[in-house]
PDB file of C-alpha atoms and ligand atoms in Angstrom:
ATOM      1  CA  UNK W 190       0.922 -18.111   5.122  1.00  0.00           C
ATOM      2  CA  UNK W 191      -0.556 -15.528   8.078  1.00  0.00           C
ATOM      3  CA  UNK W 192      -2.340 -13.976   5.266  1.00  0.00           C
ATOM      4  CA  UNK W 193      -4.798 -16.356   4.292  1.00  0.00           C
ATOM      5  CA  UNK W 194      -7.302 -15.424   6.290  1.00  0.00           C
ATOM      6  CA  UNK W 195      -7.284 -11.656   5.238  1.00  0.00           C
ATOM      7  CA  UNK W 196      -6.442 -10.978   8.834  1.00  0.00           C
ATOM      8  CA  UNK W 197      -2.435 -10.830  10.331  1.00  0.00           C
ATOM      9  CA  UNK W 198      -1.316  -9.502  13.682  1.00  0.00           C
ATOM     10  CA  UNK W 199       0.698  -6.603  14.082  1.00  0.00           C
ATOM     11  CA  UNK W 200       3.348  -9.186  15.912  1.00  0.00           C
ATOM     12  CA  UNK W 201       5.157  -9.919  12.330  1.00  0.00           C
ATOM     13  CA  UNK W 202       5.090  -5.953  11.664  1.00  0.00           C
ATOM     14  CA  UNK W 203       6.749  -5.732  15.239  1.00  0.00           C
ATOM     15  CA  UNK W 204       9.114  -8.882  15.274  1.00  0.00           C
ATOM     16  CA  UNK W 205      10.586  -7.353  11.415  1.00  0.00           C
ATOM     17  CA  UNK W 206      11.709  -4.390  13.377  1.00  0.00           C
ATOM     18  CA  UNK W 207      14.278  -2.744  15.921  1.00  0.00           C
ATOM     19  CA  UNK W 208      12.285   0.473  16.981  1.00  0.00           C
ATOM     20  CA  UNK W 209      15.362   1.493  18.700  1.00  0.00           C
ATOM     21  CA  UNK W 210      16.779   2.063  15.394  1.00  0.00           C
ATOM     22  CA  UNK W 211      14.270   3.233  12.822  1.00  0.00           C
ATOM     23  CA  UNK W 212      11.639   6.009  13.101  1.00  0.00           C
ATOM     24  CA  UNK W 213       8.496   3.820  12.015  1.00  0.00           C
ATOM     25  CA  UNK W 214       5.719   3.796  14.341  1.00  0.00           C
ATOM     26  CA  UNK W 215       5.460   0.225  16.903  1.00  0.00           C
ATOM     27  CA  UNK W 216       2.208  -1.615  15.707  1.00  0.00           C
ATOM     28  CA  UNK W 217      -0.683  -1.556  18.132  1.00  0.00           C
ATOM     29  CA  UNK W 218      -4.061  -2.026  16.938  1.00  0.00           C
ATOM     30  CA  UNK W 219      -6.520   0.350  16.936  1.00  0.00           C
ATOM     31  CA  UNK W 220     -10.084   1.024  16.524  1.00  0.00           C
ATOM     32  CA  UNK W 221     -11.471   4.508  14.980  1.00  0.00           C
ATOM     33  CA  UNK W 222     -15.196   5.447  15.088  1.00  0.00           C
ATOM     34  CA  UNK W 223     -15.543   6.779  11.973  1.00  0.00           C
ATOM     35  CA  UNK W 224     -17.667   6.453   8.272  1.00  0.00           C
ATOM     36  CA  UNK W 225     -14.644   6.222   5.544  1.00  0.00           C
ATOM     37  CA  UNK W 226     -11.585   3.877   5.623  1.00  0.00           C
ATOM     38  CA  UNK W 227      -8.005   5.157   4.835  1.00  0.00           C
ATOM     39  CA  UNK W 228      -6.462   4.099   2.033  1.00  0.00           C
ATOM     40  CA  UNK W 229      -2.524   5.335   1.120  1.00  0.00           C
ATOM     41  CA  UNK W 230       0.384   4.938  -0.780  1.00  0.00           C
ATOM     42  CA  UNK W 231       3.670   5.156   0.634  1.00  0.00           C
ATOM     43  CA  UNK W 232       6.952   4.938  -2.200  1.00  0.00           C
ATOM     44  CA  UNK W 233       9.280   3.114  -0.983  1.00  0.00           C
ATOM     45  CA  UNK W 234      13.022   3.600  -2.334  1.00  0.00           C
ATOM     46  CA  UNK W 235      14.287  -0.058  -0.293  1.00  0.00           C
ATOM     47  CA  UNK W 236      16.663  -2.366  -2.298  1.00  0.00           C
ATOM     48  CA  UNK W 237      14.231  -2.012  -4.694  1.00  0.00           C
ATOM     49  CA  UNK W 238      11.716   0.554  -5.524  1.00  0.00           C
ATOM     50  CA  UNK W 239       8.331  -0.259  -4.918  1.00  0.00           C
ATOM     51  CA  UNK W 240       4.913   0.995  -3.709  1.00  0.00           C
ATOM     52  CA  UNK W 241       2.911  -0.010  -0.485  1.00  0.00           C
ATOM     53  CA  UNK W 242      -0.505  -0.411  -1.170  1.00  0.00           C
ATOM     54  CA  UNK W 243      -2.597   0.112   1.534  1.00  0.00           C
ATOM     55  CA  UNK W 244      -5.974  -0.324   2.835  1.00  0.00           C
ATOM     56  CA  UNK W 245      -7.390   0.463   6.680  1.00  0.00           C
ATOM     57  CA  UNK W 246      -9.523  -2.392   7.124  1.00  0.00           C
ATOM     58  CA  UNK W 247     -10.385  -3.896  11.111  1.00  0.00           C
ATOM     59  CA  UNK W 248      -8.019  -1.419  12.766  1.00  0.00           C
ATOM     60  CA  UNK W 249      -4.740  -1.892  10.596  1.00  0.00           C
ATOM     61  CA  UNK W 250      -3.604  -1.392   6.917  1.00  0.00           C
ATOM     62  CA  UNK W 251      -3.829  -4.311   4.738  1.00  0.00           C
ATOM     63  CA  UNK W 252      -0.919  -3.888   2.626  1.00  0.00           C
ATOM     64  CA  UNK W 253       0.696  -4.977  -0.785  1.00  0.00           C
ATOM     65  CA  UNK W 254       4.189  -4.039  -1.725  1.00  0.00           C
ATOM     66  CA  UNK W 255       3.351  -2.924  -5.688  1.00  0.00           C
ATOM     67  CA  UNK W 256       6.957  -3.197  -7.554  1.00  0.00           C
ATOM     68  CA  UNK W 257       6.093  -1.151 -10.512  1.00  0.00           C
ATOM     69  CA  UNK W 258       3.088   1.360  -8.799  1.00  0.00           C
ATOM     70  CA  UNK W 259      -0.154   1.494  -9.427  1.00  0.00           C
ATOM     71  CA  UNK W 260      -1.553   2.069 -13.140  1.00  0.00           C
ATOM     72  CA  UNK W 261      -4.476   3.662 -14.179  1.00  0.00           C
ATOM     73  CA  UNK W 262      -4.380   1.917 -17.146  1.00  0.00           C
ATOM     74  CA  UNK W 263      -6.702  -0.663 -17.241  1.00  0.00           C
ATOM     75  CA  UNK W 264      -4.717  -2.654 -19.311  1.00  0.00           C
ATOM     76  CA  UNK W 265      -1.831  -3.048 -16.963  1.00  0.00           C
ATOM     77  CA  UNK W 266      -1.968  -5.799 -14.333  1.00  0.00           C
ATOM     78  CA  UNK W 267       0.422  -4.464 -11.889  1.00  0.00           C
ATOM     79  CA  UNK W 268       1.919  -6.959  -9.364  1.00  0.00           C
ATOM     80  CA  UNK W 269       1.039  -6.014  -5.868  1.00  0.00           C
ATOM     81  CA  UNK W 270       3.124  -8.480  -3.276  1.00  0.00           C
ATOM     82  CA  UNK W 271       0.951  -9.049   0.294  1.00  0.00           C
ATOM     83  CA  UNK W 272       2.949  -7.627   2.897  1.00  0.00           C
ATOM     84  CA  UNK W 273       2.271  -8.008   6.665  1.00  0.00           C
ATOM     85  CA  UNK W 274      -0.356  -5.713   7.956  1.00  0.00           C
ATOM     86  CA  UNK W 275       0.796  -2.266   9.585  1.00  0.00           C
ATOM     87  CA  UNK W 276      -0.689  -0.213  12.340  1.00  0.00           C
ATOM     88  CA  UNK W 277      -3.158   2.610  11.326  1.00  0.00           C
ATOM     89  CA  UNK W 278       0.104   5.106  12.805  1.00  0.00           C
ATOM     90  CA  UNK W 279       1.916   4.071   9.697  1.00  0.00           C
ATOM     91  CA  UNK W 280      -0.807   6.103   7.213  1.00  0.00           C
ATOM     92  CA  UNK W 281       1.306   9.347   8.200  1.00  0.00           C
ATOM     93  CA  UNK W 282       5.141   7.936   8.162  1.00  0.00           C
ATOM     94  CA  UNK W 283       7.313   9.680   5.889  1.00  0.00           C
ATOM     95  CA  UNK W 284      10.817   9.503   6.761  1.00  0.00           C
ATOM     96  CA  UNK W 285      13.919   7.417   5.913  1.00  0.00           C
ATOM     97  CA  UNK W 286      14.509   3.938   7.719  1.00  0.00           C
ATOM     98  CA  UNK W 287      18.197   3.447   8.275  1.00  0.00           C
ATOM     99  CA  UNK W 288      20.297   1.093   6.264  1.00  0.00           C
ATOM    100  CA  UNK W 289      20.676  -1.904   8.007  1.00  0.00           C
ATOM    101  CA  UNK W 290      17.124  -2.287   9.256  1.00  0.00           C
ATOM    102  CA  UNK W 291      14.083  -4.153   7.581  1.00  0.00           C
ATOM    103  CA  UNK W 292      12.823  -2.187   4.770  1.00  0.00           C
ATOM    104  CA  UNK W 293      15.956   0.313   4.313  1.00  0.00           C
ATOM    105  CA  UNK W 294      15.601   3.169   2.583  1.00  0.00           C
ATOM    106  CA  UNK W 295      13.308   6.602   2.123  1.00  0.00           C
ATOM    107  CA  UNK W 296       9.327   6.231   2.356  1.00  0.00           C
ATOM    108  CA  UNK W 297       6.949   9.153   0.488  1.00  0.00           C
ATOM    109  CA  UNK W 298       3.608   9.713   1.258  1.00  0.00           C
ATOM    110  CA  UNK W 299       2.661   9.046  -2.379  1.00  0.00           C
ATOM    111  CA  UNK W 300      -1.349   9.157  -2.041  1.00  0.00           C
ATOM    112  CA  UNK W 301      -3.670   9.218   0.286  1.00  0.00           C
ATOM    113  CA  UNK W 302      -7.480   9.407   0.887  1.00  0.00           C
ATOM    114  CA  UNK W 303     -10.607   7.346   1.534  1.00  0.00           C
ATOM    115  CA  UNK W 304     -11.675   4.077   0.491  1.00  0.00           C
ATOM    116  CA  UNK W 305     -14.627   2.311  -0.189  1.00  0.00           C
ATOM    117  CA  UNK W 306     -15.538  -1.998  -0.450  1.00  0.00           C
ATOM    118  CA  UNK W 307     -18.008  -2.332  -3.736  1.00  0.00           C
ATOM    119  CA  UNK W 308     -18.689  -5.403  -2.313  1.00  0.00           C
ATOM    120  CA  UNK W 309     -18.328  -7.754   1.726  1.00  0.00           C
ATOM    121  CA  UNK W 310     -15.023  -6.617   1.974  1.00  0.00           C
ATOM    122  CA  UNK W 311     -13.894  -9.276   4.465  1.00  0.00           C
ATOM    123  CA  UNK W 312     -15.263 -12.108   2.254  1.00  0.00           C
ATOM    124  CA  UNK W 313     -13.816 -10.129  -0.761  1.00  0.00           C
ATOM    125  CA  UNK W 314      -9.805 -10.588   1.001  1.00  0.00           C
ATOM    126  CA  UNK W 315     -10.757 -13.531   1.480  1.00  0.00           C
ATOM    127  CA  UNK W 316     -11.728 -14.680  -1.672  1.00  0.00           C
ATOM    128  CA  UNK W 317      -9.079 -13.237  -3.095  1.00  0.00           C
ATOM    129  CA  UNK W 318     -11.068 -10.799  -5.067  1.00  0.00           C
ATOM    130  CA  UNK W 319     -11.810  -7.338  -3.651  1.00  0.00           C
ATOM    131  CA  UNK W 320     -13.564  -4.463  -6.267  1.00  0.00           C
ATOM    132  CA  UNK W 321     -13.251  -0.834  -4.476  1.00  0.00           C
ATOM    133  CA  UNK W 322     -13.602   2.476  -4.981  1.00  0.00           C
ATOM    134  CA  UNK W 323     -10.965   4.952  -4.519  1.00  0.00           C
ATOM    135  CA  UNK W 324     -10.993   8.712  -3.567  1.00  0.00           C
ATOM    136  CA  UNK W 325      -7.208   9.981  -3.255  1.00  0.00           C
ATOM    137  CA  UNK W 326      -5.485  12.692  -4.959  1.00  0.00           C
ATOM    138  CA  UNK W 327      -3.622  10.278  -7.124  1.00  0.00           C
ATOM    139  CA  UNK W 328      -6.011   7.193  -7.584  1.00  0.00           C
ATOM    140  CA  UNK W 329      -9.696   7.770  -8.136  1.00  0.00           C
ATOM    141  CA  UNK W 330     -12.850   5.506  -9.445  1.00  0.00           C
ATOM    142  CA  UNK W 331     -13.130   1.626  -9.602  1.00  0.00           C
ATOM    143  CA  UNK W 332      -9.858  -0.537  -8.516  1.00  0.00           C
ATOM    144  CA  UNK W 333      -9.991  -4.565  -8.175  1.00  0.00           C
ATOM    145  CA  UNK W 334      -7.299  -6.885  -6.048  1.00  0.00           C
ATOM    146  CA  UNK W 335      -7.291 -10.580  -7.704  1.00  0.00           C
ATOM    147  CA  UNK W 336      -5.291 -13.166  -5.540  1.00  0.00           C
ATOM    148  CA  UNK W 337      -3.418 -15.221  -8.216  1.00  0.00           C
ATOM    149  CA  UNK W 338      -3.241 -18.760  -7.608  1.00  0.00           C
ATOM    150  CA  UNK W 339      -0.206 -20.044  -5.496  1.00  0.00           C
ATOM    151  CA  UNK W 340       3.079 -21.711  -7.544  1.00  0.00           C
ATOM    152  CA  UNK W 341       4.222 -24.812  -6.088  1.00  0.00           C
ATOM    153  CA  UNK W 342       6.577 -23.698  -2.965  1.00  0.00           C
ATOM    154  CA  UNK W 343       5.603 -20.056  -3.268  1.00  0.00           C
ATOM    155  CA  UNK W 344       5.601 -18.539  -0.178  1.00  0.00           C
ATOM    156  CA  UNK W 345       4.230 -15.287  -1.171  1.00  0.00           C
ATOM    157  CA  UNK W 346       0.939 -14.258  -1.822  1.00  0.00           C
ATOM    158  CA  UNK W 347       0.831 -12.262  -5.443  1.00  0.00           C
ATOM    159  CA  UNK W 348      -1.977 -10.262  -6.472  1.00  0.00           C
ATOM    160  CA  UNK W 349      -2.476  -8.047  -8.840  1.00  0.00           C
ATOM    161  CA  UNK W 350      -4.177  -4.778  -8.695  1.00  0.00           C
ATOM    162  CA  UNK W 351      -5.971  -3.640 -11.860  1.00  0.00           C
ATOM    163  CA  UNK W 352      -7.680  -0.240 -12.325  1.00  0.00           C
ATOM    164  CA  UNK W 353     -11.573  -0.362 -13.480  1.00  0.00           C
ATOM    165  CA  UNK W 354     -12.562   1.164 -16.844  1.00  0.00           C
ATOM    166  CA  UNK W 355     -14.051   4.214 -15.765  1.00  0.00           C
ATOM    167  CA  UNK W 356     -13.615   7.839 -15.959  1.00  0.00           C
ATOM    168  CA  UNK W 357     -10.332   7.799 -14.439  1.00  0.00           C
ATOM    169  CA  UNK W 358      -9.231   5.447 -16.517  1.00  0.00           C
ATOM    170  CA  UNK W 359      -5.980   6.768 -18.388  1.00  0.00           C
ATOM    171  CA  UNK W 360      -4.651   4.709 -21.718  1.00  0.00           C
ATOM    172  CA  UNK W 361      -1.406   5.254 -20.405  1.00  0.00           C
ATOM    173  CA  UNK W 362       0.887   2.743 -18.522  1.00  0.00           C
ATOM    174  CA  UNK W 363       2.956   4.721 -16.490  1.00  0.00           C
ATOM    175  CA  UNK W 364       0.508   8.489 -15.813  1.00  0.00           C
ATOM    176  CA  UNK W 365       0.315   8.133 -12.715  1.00  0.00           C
ATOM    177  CA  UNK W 366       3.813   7.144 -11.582  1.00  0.00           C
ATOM    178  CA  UNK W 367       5.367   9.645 -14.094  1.00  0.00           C
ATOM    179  CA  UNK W 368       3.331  12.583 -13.181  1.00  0.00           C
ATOM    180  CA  UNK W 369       3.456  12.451  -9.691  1.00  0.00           C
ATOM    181  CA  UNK W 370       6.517  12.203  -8.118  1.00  0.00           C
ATOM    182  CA  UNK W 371       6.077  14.359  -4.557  1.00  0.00           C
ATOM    183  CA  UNK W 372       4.324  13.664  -1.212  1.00  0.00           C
ATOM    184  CA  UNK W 373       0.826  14.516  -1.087  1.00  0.00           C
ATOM    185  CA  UNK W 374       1.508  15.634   2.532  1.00  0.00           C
ATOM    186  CA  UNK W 375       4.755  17.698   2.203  1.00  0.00           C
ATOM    187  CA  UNK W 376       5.204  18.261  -1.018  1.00  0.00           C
ATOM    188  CA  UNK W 377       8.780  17.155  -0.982  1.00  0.00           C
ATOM    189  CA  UNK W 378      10.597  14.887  -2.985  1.00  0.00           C
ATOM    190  CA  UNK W 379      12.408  11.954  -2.341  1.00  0.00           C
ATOM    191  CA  UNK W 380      15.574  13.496  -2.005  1.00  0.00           C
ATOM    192  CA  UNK W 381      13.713  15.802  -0.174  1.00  0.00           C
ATOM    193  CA  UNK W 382      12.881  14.023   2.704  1.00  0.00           C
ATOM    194  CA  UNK W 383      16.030  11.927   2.485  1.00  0.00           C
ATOM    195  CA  UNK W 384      18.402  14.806   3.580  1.00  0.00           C
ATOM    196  CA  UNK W 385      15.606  15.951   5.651  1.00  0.00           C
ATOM    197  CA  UNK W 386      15.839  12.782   7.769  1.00  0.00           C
ATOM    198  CA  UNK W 387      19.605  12.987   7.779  1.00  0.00           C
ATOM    199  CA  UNK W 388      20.102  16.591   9.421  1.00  0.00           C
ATOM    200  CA  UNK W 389      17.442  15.361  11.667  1.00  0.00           C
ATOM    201  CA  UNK W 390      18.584  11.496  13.134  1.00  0.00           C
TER     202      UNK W 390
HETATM  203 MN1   MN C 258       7.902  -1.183   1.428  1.00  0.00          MN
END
């Protein structure tokens, strides 16, 4: 369980992968001087579709793989798996990692912007309860990350990841996922960038 603490090491991100063989970025840790945090959204079109969730936080991206997308629905609880933490390089990947290799399949650039803790946001990870504030294209206003409590043998750590009523707040499941189906930093879709990395590798 290397994610109790809030805090992995990009060694899991790095031991997952063959970077002789797919165009993701190596994990090194990094510090930026800066006032706002990254936060992104990369969809993910691996065995399954899902969407990485994921917050800069102590020089890498906290991240949560998010089966069904995020919901602006405050309703909706919305799964969001914690996945080992990535290097702050993998905010701009967009490409297609080969069949074969960990996480197979075509990555979009889904959302991106800043982020903001509404709270300690180490003690909130570790808590397991972190209330934030989002400024991307895609997802705006109040957000919260509950840790659910661990099945017996569950290996994974499930949260969920609930929008705040506010006025972003949309009475509709599936908006966000159904309105927005291009990068935010090419425009392209997911076939897009699929053939795109084919012409290219
Ligand atoms: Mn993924």
């Amino acid at each position: 369980m290397a994610a109790q603490q809030g805090k992995m090491l990009l060694s899991t991100y790095n031991a997952k992968r063959d970077f002789a063989k797919t165009p993701e970025p190596k994990g090194t840790e990094s510090r930026r001087k800066q006032s706002q945090s990254r936060f992104l959204v990369q969809k993910h079109a691996a065995r399954r579709l899902h969407y990485d969730f994921r917050l800069e936080f102590n020089g890498v991206l906290l991240s949560w793989a998010v089966t069904k997308g995020p919901s602006a629905d405050p309703s909706q609880k919305r799964l969001a798996v914690r996945t080992e933490d990535h290097p702050l390089a993998y905010a701009d990947f967009e490409g297609t990692i080969p069949k074969g290799q960990y996480g197979g399949g075509t990555v979009m650039l889904w959302d991106q912007g800043s982020w903001e803790a509404l709270q300690d946001a180490a003690e909130g990870i570790q808590k397991g309860k972190l209330h934030f504030n989002l400024r991307g294209e895609r997802m705006r206003g109040g957000w919260v990350l509950i840790r659910m409590r661990p099945r017996a043998g569950e290996k994974r750590e499930n949260w969920l990841l609930i929008k705040e009523r506010d006025e972003f707040a949309v009475d509709d499941p599936d908006s966000l996922t159904e309105a927005f189906d291009d990068s935010v930093a090419s425009r392209r879709s997911m076939s897009q960038i699929e053939s795109a990395t084919d012409v290219g590798a």
